[in-house]
PDB file of C-alpha atoms in Angstrom:
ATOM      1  CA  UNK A   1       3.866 142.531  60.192  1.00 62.00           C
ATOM      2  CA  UNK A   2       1.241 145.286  59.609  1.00 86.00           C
ATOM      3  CA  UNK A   3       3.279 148.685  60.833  1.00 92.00           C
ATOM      4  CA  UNK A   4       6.360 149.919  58.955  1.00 93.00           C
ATOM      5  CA  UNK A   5       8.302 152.977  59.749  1.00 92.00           C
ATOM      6  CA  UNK A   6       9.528 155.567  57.747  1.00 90.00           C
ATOM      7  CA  UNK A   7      12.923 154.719  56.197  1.00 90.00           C
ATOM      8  CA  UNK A   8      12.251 150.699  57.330  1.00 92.00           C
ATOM      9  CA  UNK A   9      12.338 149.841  53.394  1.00 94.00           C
ATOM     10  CA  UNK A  10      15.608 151.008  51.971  1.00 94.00           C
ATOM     11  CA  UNK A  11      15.313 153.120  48.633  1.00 96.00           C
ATOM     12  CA  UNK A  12      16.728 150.864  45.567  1.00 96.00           C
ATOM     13  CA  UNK A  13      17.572 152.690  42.285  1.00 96.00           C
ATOM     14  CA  UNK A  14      15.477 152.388  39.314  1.00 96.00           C
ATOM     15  CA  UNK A  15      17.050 149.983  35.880  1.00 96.00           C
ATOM     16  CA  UNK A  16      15.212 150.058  33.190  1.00 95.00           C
ATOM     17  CA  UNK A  17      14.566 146.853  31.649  1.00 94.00           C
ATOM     18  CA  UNK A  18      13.472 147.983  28.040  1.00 96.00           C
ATOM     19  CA  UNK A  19      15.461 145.900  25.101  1.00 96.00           C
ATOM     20  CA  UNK A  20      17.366 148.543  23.567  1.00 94.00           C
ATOM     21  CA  UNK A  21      16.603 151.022  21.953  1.00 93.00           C
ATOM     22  CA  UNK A  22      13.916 151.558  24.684  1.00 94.00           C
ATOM     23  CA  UNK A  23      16.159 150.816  27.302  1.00 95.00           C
ATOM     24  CA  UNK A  24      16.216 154.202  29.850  1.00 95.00           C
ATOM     25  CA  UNK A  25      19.001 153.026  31.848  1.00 95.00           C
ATOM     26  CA  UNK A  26      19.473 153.945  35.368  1.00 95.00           C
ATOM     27  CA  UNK A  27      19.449 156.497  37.812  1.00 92.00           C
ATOM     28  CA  UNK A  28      16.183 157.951  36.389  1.00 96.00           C
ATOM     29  CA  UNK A  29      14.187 157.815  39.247  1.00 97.00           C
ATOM     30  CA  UNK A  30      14.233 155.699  43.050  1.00 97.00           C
ATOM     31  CA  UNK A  31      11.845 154.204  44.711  1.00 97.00           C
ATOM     32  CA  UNK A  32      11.000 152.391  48.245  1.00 96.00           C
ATOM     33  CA  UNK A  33       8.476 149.105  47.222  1.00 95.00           C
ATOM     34  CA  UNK A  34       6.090 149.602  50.264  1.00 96.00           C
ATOM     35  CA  UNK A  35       3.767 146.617  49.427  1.00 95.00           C
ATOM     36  CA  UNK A  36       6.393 144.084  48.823  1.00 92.00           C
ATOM     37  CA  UNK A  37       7.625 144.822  52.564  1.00 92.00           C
ATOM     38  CA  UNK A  38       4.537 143.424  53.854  1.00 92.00           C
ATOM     39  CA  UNK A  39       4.246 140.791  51.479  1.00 93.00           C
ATOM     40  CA  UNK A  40       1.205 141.903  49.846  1.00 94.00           C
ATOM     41  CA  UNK A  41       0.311 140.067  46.396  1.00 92.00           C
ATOM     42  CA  UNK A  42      -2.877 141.845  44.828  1.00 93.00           C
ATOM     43  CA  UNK A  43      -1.516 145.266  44.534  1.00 95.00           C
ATOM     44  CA  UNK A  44       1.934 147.314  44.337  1.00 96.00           C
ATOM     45  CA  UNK A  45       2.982 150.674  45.634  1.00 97.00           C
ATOM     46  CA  UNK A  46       5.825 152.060  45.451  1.00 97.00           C
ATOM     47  CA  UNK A  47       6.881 155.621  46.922  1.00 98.00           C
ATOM     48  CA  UNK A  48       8.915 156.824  44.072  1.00 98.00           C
ATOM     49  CA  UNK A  49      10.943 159.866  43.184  1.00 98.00           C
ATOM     50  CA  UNK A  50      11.495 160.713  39.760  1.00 98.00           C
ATOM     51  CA  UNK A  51      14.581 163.084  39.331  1.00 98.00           C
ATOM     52  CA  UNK A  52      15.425 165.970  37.497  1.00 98.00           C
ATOM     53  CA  UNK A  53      15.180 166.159  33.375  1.00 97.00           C
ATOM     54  CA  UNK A  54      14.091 162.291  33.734  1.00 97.00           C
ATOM     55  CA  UNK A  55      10.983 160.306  32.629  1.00 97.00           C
ATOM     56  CA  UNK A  56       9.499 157.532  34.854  1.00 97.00           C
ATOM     57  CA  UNK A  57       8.628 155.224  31.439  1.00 97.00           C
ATOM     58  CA  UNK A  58       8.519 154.297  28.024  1.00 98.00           C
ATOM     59  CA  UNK A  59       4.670 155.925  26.952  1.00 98.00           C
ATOM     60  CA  UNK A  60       2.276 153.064  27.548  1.00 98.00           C
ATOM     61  CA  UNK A  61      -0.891 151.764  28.472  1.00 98.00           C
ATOM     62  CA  UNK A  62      -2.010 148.366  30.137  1.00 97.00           C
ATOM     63  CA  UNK A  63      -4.612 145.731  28.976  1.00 96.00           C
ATOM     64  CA  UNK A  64      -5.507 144.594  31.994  1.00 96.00           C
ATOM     65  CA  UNK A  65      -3.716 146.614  34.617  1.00 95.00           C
ATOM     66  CA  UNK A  66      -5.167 149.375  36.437  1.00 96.00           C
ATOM     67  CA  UNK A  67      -2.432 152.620  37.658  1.00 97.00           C
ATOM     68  CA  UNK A  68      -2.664 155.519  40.120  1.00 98.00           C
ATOM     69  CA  UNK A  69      -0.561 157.845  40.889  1.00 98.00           C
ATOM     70  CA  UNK A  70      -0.720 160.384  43.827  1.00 98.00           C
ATOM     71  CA  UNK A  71       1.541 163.747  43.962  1.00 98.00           C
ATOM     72  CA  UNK A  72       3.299 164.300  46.935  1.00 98.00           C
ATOM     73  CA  UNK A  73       6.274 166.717  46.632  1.00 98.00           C
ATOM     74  CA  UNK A  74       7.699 168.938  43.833  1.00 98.00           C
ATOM     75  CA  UNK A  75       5.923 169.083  40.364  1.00 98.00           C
ATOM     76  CA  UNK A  76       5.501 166.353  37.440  1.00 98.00           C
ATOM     77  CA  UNK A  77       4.379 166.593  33.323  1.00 98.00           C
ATOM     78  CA  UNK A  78       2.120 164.134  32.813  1.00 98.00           C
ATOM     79  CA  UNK A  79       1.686 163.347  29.223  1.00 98.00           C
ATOM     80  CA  UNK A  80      -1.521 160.840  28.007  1.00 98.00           C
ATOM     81  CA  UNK A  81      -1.599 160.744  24.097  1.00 96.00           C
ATOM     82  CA  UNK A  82      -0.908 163.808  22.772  1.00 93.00           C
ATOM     83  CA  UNK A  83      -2.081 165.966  25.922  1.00 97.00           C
ATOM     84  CA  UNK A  84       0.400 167.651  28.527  1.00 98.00           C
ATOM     85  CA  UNK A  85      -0.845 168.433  32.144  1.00 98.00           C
ATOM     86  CA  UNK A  86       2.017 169.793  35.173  1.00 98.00           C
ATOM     87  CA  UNK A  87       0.360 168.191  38.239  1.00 98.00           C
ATOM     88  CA  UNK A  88       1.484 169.431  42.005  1.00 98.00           C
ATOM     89  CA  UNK A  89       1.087 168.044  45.285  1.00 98.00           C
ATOM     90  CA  UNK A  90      -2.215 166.442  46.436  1.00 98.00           C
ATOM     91  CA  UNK A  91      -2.999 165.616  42.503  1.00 98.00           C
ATOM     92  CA  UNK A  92      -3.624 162.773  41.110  1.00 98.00           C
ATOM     93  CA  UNK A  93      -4.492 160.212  38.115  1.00 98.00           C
ATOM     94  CA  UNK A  94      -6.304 157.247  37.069  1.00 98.00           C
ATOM     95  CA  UNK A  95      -5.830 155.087  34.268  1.00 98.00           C
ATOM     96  CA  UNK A  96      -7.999 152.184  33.957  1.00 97.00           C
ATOM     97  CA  UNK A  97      -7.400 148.785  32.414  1.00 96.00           C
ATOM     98  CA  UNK A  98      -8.105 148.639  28.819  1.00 97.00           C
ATOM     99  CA  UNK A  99      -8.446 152.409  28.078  1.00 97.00           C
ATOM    100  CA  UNK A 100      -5.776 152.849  25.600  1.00 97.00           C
ATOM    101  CA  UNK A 101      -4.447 156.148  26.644  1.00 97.00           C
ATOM    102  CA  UNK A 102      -0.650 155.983  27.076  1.00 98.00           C
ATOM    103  CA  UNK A 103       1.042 157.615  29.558  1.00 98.00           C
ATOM    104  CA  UNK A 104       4.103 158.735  30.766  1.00 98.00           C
ATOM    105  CA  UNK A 105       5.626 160.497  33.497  1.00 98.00           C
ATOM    106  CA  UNK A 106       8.644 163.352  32.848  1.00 98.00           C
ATOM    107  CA  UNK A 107      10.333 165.628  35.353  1.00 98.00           C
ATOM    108  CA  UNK A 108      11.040 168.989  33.266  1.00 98.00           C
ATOM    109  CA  UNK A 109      11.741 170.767  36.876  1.00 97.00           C
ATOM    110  CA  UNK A 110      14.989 171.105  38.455  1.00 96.00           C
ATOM    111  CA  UNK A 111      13.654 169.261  41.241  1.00 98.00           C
ATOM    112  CA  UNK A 112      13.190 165.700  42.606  1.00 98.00           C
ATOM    113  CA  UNK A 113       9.384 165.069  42.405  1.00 98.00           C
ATOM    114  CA  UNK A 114       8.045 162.282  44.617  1.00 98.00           C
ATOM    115  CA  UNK A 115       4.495 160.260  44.572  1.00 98.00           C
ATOM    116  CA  UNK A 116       2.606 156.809  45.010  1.00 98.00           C
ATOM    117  CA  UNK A 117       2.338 154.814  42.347  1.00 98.00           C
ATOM    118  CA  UNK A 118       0.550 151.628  42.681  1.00 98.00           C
ATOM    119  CA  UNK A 119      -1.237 149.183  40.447  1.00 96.00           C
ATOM    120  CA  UNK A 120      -2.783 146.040  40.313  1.00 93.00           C
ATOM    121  CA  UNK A 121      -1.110 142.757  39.666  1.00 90.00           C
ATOM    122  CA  UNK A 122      -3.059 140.623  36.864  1.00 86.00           C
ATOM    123  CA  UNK A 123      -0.998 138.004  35.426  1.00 84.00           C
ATOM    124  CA  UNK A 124      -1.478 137.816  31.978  1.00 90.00           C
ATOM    125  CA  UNK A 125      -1.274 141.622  31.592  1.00 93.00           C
ATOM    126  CA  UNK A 126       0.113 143.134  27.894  1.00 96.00           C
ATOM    127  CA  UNK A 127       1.872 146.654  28.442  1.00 97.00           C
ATOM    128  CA  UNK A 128       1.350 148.238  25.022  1.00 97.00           C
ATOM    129  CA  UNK A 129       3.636 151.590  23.919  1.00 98.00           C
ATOM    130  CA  UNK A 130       2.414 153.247  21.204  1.00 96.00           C
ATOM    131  CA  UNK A 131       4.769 154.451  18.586  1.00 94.00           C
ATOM    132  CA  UNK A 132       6.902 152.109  19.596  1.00 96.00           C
ATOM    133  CA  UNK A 133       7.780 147.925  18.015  1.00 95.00           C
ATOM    134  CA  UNK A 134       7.009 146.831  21.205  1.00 97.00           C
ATOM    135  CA  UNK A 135       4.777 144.796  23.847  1.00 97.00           C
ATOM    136  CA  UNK A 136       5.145 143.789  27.264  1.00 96.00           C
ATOM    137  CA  UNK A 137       3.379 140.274  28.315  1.00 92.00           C
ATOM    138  CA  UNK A 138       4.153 137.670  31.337  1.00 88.00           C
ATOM    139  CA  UNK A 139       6.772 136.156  28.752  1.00 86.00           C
ATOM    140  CA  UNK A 140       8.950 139.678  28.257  1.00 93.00           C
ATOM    141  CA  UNK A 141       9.134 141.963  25.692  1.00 96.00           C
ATOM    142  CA  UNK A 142       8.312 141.486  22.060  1.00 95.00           C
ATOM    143  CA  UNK A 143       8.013 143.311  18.657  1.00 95.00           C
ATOM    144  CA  UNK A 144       4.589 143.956  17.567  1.00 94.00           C
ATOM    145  CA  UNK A 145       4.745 141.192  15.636  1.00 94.00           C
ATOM    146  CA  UNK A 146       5.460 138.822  18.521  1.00 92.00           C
ATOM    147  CA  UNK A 147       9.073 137.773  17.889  1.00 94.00           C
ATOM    148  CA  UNK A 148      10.971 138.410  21.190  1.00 95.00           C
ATOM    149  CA  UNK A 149      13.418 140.950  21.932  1.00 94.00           C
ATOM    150  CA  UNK A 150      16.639 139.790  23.283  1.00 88.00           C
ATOM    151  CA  UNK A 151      16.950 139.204  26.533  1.00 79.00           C
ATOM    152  CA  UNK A 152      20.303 140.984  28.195  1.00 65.00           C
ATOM    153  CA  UNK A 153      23.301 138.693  27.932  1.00 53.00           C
ATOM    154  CA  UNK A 154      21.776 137.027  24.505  1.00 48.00           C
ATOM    155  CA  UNK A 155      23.259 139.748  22.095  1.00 46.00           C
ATOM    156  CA  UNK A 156      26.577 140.592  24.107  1.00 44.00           C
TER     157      UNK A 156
END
């Protein structure tokens, strides 16, 4: 099927999958996955609102992964590095694979703030977040010196 309506793909709430510490639980933000309603396979978006006092991510940038992100309603802090930037509706951003500038999305509003998101899907990607003992690869999350983090269930 090609044409989707409006409210066809039902809005699931965000769980973080971080190990812990990381881990930003849920509730932070919802989303609708529009790509994965039509099956598609070399990209993801999602239409995703992040709410109030929340942040979308861990800080991070992606080896081999490229992101965008376009503003649709309310207002957003996007921070890259060190550098702070509010973006409004009918901004947007870029970050290309490889680039090591980490990102992260945080809603200091009072407001829901809603945008695409989408982003390639290259297996063998690494997700790194600086500042941070951890890495994200195809086999889950690790410590920077590769030993995996436990995987929910394995320290309960």
């Amino acid at each position: 099927m090609a044409i989707f309506r409006k409210d066809s793909v039902p809005i699931a709430e965000a769980v973080s999958g971080y190990p812990d510490p990381w881990n930003l639980g849920r509730g932070f933000l919802s989303y609708r996955h529009l790509t994965e309603a039509g099956g598609l396979t070399q990209f993801g978006i999602a239409l995703e609102t992040l709410h109030p006092g929340k942040q979308s991510s861990q800080q991070h940038w992606e080896e081999h992964e490229d992101e965008f992100l376009y503003m649709l309603e309310g207002e957003l802090t996007v921070i890259e590095d060190e550098s702070e930037t509010v973006i409004h509706p009918g901004d947007w951003c870029c970050w290309k694979a490889g680039v090591p500038v980490a990102h992260v999305l945080k809603n200091r509003s009072g407001k829901p703030a809603t945008y695409l998101i989408a982003g390639s899907r290259i297996p063998k990607n690494v997700c790194h977040y600086p500042g941070l003992d951890m890495l994200a690869t195809d086999a889950g999350y690790t410590h920077l010196d590769g030993t995996p983090y436990p995987t929910k269930g394995e320290n309960e």
